[in-house]
Each structure stands twice: as C-alpha cells, then as structure tokens.
JSON list of C-alpha atoms in Angstrom, two decimals:
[
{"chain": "A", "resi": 1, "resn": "UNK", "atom": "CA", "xyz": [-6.41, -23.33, 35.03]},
{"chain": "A", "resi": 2, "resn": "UNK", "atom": "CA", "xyz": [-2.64, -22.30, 36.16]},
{"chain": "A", "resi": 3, "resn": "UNK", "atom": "CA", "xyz": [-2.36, -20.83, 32.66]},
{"chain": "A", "resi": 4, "resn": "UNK", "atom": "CA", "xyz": [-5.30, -17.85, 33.02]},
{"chain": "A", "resi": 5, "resn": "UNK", "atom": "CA", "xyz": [-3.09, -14.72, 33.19]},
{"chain": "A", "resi": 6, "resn": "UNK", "atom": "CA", "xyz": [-0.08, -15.69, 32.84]},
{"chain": "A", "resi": 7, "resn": "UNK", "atom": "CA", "xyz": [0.42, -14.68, 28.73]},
{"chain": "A", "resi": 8, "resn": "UNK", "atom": "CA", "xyz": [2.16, -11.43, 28.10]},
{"chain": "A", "resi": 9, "resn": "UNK", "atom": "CA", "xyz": [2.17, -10.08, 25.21]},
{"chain": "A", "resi": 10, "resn": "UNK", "atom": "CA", "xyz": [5.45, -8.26, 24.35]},
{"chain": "A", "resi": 11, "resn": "UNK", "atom": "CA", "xyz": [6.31, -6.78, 20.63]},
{"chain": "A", "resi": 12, "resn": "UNK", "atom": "CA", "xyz": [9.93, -6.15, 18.76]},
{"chain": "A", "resi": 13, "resn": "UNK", "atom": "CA", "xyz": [11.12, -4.12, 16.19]},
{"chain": "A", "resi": 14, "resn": "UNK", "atom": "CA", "xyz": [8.71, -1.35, 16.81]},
{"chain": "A", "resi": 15, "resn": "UNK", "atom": "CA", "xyz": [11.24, 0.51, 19.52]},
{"chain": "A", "resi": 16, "resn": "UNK", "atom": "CA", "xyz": [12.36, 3.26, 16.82]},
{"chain": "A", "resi": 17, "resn": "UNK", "atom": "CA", "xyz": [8.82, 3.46, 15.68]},
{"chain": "A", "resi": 18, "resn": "UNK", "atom": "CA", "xyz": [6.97, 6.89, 16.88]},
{"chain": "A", "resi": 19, "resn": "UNK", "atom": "CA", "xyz": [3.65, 5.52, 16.82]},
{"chain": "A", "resi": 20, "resn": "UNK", "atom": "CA", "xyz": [2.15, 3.84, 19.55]},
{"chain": "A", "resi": 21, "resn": "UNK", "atom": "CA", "xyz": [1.44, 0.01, 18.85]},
{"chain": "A", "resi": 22, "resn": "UNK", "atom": "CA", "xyz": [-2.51, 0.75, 18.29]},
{"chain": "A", "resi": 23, "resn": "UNK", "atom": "CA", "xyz": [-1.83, 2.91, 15.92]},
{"chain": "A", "resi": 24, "resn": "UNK", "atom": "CA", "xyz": [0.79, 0.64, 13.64]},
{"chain": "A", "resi": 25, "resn": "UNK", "atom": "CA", "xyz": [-1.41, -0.72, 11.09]},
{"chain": "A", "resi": 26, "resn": "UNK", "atom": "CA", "xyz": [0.28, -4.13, 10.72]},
{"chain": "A", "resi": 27, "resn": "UNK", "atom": "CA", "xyz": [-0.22, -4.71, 14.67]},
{"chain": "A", "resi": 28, "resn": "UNK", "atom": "CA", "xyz": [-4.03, -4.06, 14.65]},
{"chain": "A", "resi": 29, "resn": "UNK", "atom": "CA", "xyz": [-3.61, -6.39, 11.28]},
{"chain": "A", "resi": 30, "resn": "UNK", "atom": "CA", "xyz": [-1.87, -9.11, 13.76]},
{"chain": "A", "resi": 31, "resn": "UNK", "atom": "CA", "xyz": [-4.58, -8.59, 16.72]},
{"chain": "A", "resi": 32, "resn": "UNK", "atom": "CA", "xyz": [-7.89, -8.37, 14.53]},
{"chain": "A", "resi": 33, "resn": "UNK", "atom": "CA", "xyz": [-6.38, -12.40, 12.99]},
{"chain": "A", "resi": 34, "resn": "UNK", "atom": "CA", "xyz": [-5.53, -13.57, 16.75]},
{"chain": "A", "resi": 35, "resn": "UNK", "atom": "CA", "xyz": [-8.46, -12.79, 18.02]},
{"chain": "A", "resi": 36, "resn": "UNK", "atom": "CA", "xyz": [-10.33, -14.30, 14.92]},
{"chain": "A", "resi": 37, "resn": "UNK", "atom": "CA", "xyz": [-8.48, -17.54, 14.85]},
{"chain": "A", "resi": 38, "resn": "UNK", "atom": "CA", "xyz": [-8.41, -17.81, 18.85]},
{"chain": "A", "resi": 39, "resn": "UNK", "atom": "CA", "xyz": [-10.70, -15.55, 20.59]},
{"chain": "A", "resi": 40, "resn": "UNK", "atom": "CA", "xyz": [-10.19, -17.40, 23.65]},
{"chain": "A", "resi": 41, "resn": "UNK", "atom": "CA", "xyz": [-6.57, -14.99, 24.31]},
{"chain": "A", "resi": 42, "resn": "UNK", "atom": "CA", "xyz": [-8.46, -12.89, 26.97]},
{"chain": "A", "resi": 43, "resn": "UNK", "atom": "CA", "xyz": [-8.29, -15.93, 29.52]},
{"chain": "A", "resi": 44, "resn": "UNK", "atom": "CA", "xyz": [-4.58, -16.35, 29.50]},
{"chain": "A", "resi": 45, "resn": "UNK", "atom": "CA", "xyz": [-3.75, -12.75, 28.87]},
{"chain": "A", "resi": 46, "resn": "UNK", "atom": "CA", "xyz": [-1.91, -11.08, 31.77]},
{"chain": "A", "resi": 47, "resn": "UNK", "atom": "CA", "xyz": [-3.61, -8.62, 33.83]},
{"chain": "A", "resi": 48, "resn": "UNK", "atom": "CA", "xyz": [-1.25, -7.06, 36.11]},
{"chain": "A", "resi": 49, "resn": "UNK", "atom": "CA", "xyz": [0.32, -5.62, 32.67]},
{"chain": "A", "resi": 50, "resn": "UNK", "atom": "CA", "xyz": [-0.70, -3.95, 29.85]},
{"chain": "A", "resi": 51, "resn": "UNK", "atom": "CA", "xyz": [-1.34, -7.02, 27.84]},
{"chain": "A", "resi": 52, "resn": "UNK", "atom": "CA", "xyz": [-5.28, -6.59, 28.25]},
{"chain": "A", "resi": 53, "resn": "UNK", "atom": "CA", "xyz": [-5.34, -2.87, 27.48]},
{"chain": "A", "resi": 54, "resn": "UNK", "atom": "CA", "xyz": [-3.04, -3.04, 24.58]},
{"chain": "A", "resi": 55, "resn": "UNK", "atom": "CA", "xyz": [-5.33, -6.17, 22.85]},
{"chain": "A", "resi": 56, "resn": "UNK", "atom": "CA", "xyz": [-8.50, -4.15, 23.40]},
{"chain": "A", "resi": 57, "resn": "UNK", "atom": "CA", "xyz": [-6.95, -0.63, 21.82]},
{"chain": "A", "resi": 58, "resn": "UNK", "atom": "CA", "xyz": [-5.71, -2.55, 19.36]},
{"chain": "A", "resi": 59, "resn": "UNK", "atom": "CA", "xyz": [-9.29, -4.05, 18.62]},
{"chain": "A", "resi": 60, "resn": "UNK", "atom": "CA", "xyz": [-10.96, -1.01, 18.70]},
{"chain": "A", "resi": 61, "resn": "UNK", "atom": "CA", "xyz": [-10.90, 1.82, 15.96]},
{"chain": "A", "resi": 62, "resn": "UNK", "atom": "CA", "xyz": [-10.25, 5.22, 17.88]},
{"chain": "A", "resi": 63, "resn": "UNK", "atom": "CA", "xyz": [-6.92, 7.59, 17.76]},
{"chain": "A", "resi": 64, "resn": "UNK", "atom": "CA", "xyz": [-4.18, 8.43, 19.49]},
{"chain": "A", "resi": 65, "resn": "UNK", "atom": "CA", "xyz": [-4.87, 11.84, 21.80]},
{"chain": "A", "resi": 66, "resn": "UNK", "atom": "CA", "xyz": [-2.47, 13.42, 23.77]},
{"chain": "A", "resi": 67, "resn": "UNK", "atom": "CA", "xyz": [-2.52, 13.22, 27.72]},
{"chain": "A", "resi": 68, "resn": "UNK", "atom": "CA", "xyz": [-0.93, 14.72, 30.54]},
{"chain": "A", "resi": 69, "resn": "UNK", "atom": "CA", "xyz": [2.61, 15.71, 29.56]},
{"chain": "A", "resi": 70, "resn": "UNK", "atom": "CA", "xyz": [4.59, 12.70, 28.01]},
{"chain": "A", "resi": 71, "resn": "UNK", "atom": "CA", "xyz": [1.52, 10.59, 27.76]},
{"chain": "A", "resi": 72, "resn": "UNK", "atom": "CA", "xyz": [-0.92, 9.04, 25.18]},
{"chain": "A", "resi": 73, "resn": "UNK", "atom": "CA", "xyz": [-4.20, 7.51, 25.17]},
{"chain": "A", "resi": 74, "resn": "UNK", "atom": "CA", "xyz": [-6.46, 6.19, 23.03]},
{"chain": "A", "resi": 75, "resn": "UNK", "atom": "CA", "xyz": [-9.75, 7.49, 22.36]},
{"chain": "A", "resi": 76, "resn": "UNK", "atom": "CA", "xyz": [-12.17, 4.98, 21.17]},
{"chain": "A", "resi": 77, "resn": "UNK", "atom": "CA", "xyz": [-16.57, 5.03, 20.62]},
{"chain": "A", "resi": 78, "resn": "UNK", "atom": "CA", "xyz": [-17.52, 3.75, 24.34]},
{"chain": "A", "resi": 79, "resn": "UNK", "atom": "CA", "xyz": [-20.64, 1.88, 22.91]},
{"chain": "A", "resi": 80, "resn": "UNK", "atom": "CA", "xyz": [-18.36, -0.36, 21.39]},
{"chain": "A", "resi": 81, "resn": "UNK", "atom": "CA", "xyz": [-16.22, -1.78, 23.77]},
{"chain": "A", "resi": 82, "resn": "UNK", "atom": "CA", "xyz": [-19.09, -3.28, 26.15]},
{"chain": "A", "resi": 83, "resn": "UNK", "atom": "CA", "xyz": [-20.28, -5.85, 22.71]},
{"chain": "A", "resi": 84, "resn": "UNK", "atom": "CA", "xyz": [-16.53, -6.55, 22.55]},
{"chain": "A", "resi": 85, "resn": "UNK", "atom": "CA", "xyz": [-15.68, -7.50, 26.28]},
{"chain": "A", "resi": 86, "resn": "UNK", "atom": "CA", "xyz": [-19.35, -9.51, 26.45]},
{"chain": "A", "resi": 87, "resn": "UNK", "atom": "CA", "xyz": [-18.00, -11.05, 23.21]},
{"chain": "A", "resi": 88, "resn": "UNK", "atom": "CA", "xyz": [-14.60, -11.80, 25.22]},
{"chain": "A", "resi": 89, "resn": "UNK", "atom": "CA", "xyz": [-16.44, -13.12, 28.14]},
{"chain": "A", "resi": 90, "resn": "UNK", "atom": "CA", "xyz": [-18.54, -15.73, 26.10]},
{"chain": "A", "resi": 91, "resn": "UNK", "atom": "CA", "xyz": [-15.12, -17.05, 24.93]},
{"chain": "A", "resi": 92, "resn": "UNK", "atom": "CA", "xyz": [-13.98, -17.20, 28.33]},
{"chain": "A", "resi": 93, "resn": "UNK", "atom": "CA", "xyz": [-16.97, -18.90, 29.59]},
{"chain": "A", "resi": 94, "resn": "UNK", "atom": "CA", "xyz": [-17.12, -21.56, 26.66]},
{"chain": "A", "resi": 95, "resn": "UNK", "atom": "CA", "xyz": [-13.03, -22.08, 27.42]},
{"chain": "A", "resi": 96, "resn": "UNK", "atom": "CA", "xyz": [-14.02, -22.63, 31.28]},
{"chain": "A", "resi": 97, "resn": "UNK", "atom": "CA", "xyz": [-17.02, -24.87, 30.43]},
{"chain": "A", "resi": 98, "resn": "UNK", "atom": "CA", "xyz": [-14.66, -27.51, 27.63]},
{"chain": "A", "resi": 99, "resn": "UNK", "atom": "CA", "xyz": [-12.21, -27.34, 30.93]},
{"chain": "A", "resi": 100, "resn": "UNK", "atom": "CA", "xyz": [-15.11, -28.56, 33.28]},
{"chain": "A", "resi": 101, "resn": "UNK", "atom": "CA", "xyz": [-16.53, -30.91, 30.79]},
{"chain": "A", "resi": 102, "resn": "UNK", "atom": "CA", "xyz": [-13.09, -32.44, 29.88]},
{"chain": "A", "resi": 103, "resn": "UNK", "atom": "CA", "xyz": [-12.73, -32.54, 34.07]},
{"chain": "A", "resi": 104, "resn": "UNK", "atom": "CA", "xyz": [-15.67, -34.75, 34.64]},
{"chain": "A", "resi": 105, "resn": "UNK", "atom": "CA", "xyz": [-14.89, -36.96, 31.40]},
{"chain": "A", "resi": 106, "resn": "UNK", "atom": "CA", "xyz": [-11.46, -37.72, 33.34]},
{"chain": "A", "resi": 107, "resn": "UNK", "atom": "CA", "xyz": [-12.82, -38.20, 36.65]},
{"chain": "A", "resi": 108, "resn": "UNK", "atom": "CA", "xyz": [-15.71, -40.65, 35.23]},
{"chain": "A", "resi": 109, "resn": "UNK", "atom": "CA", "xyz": [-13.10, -42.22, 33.43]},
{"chain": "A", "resi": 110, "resn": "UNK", "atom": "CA", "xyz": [-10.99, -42.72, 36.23]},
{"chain": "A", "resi": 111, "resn": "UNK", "atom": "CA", "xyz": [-14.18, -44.14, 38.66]},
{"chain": "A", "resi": 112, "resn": "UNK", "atom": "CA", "xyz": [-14.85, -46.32, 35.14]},
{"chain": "A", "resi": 113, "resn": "UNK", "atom": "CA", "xyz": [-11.29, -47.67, 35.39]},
{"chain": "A", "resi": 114, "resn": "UNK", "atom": "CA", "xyz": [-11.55, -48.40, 38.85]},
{"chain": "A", "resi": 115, "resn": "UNK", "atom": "CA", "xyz": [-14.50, -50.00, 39.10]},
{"chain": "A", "resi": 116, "resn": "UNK", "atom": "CA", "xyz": [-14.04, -52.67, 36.98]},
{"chain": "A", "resi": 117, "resn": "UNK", "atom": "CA", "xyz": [-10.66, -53.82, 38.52]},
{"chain": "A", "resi": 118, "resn": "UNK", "atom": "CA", "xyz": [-11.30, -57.45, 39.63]},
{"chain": "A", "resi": 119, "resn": "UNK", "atom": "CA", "xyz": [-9.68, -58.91, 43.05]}
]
C-alpha cells in the first residue's frame, strides 16, 4: 500500500504547445486507453499535485474557458463527473480488496508452513 499516491504524471514535448494538455487531442487519446487498459491509476495517482485533476479533465469532454487573468479552466457537464469518480472508486475498492485477499492467502500460507514443521 506504500505505492497509493505516489505516481505523478508528468508530460514532454508539449512545452511550445499553446493548448492546455486537455485540450491536445492525442493526450485525451493516451488517457481515455490508460484508463481502459488499467483503470486502477486513480489509487497510485498523486494527490498533492495535479496528477488527479489533469486525468479527470482529460477524461471528461468540456473546453477550455478563460479564468482570472493568466489562468484556464476547464468547463465540463457536472452530471458526469460523479458516474466517473464512483466508476474510479469501484476500481479502487476491487484494487484494495485483491491486496487484502492476496494478504490473508500469505498469512494462511505462512501459519500452513509453520504448522506442519516437525520437532
């Protein structure tokens, strides 16, 4: 469980780019196939970055809007992130549950082993 969080996510040769990363094509391309081949990202992703933020805008069909001066956001349909994150979470929760059914395998395994040593 050391792993949760500790995935950033960081992207190059997009620097001279103008468009912010949700809006590159090619990048939503790359996040709509990770999260379809391993939906379980959300667990390790970082969250004292913008990891998490970036995955979801990149998941969810919206456009850029302009913000205070110098800033961007993305502007997305609301009713469609809660499906998504309760999507995430199941993933999450079926990651957590393999990890605590592959604990107790090892620990019966273990009691197994040393039960049956002989004296």
């Amino acid at each position: 469980m050391t792993a949760k969080g500790a995935v950033t996510l960081v992207f190059n040769g997009y620097d001279d780019d103008p468009r912010e990363l949700e809006s590159i094509p090619e990048v939503r391309e790359w996040f709509a196939k990770l999260f379809k081949a391993w939906p379980y990202w959300s667990f390790f992703a970082s969250r004292i970055d913008q990891t998490v933020p970036l995955v979801l805008t990149c998941l969810m069909s919206g456009e850029t809007v302009a913000g205070e001066p110098g800033m961007v956001g993305w502007e997305f349909d609301g009713d469609k992130l809660k499906p998504l994150l309760f999507e995430m979470f199941g993933y999450q929760n079926e990651l957590i549950e393999r990890f605590r059914s592959w604990l107790a395998s090892r620990s019966r395994s273990n009691l197994i082993r040393w039960g049956s040593v002989r004296m």
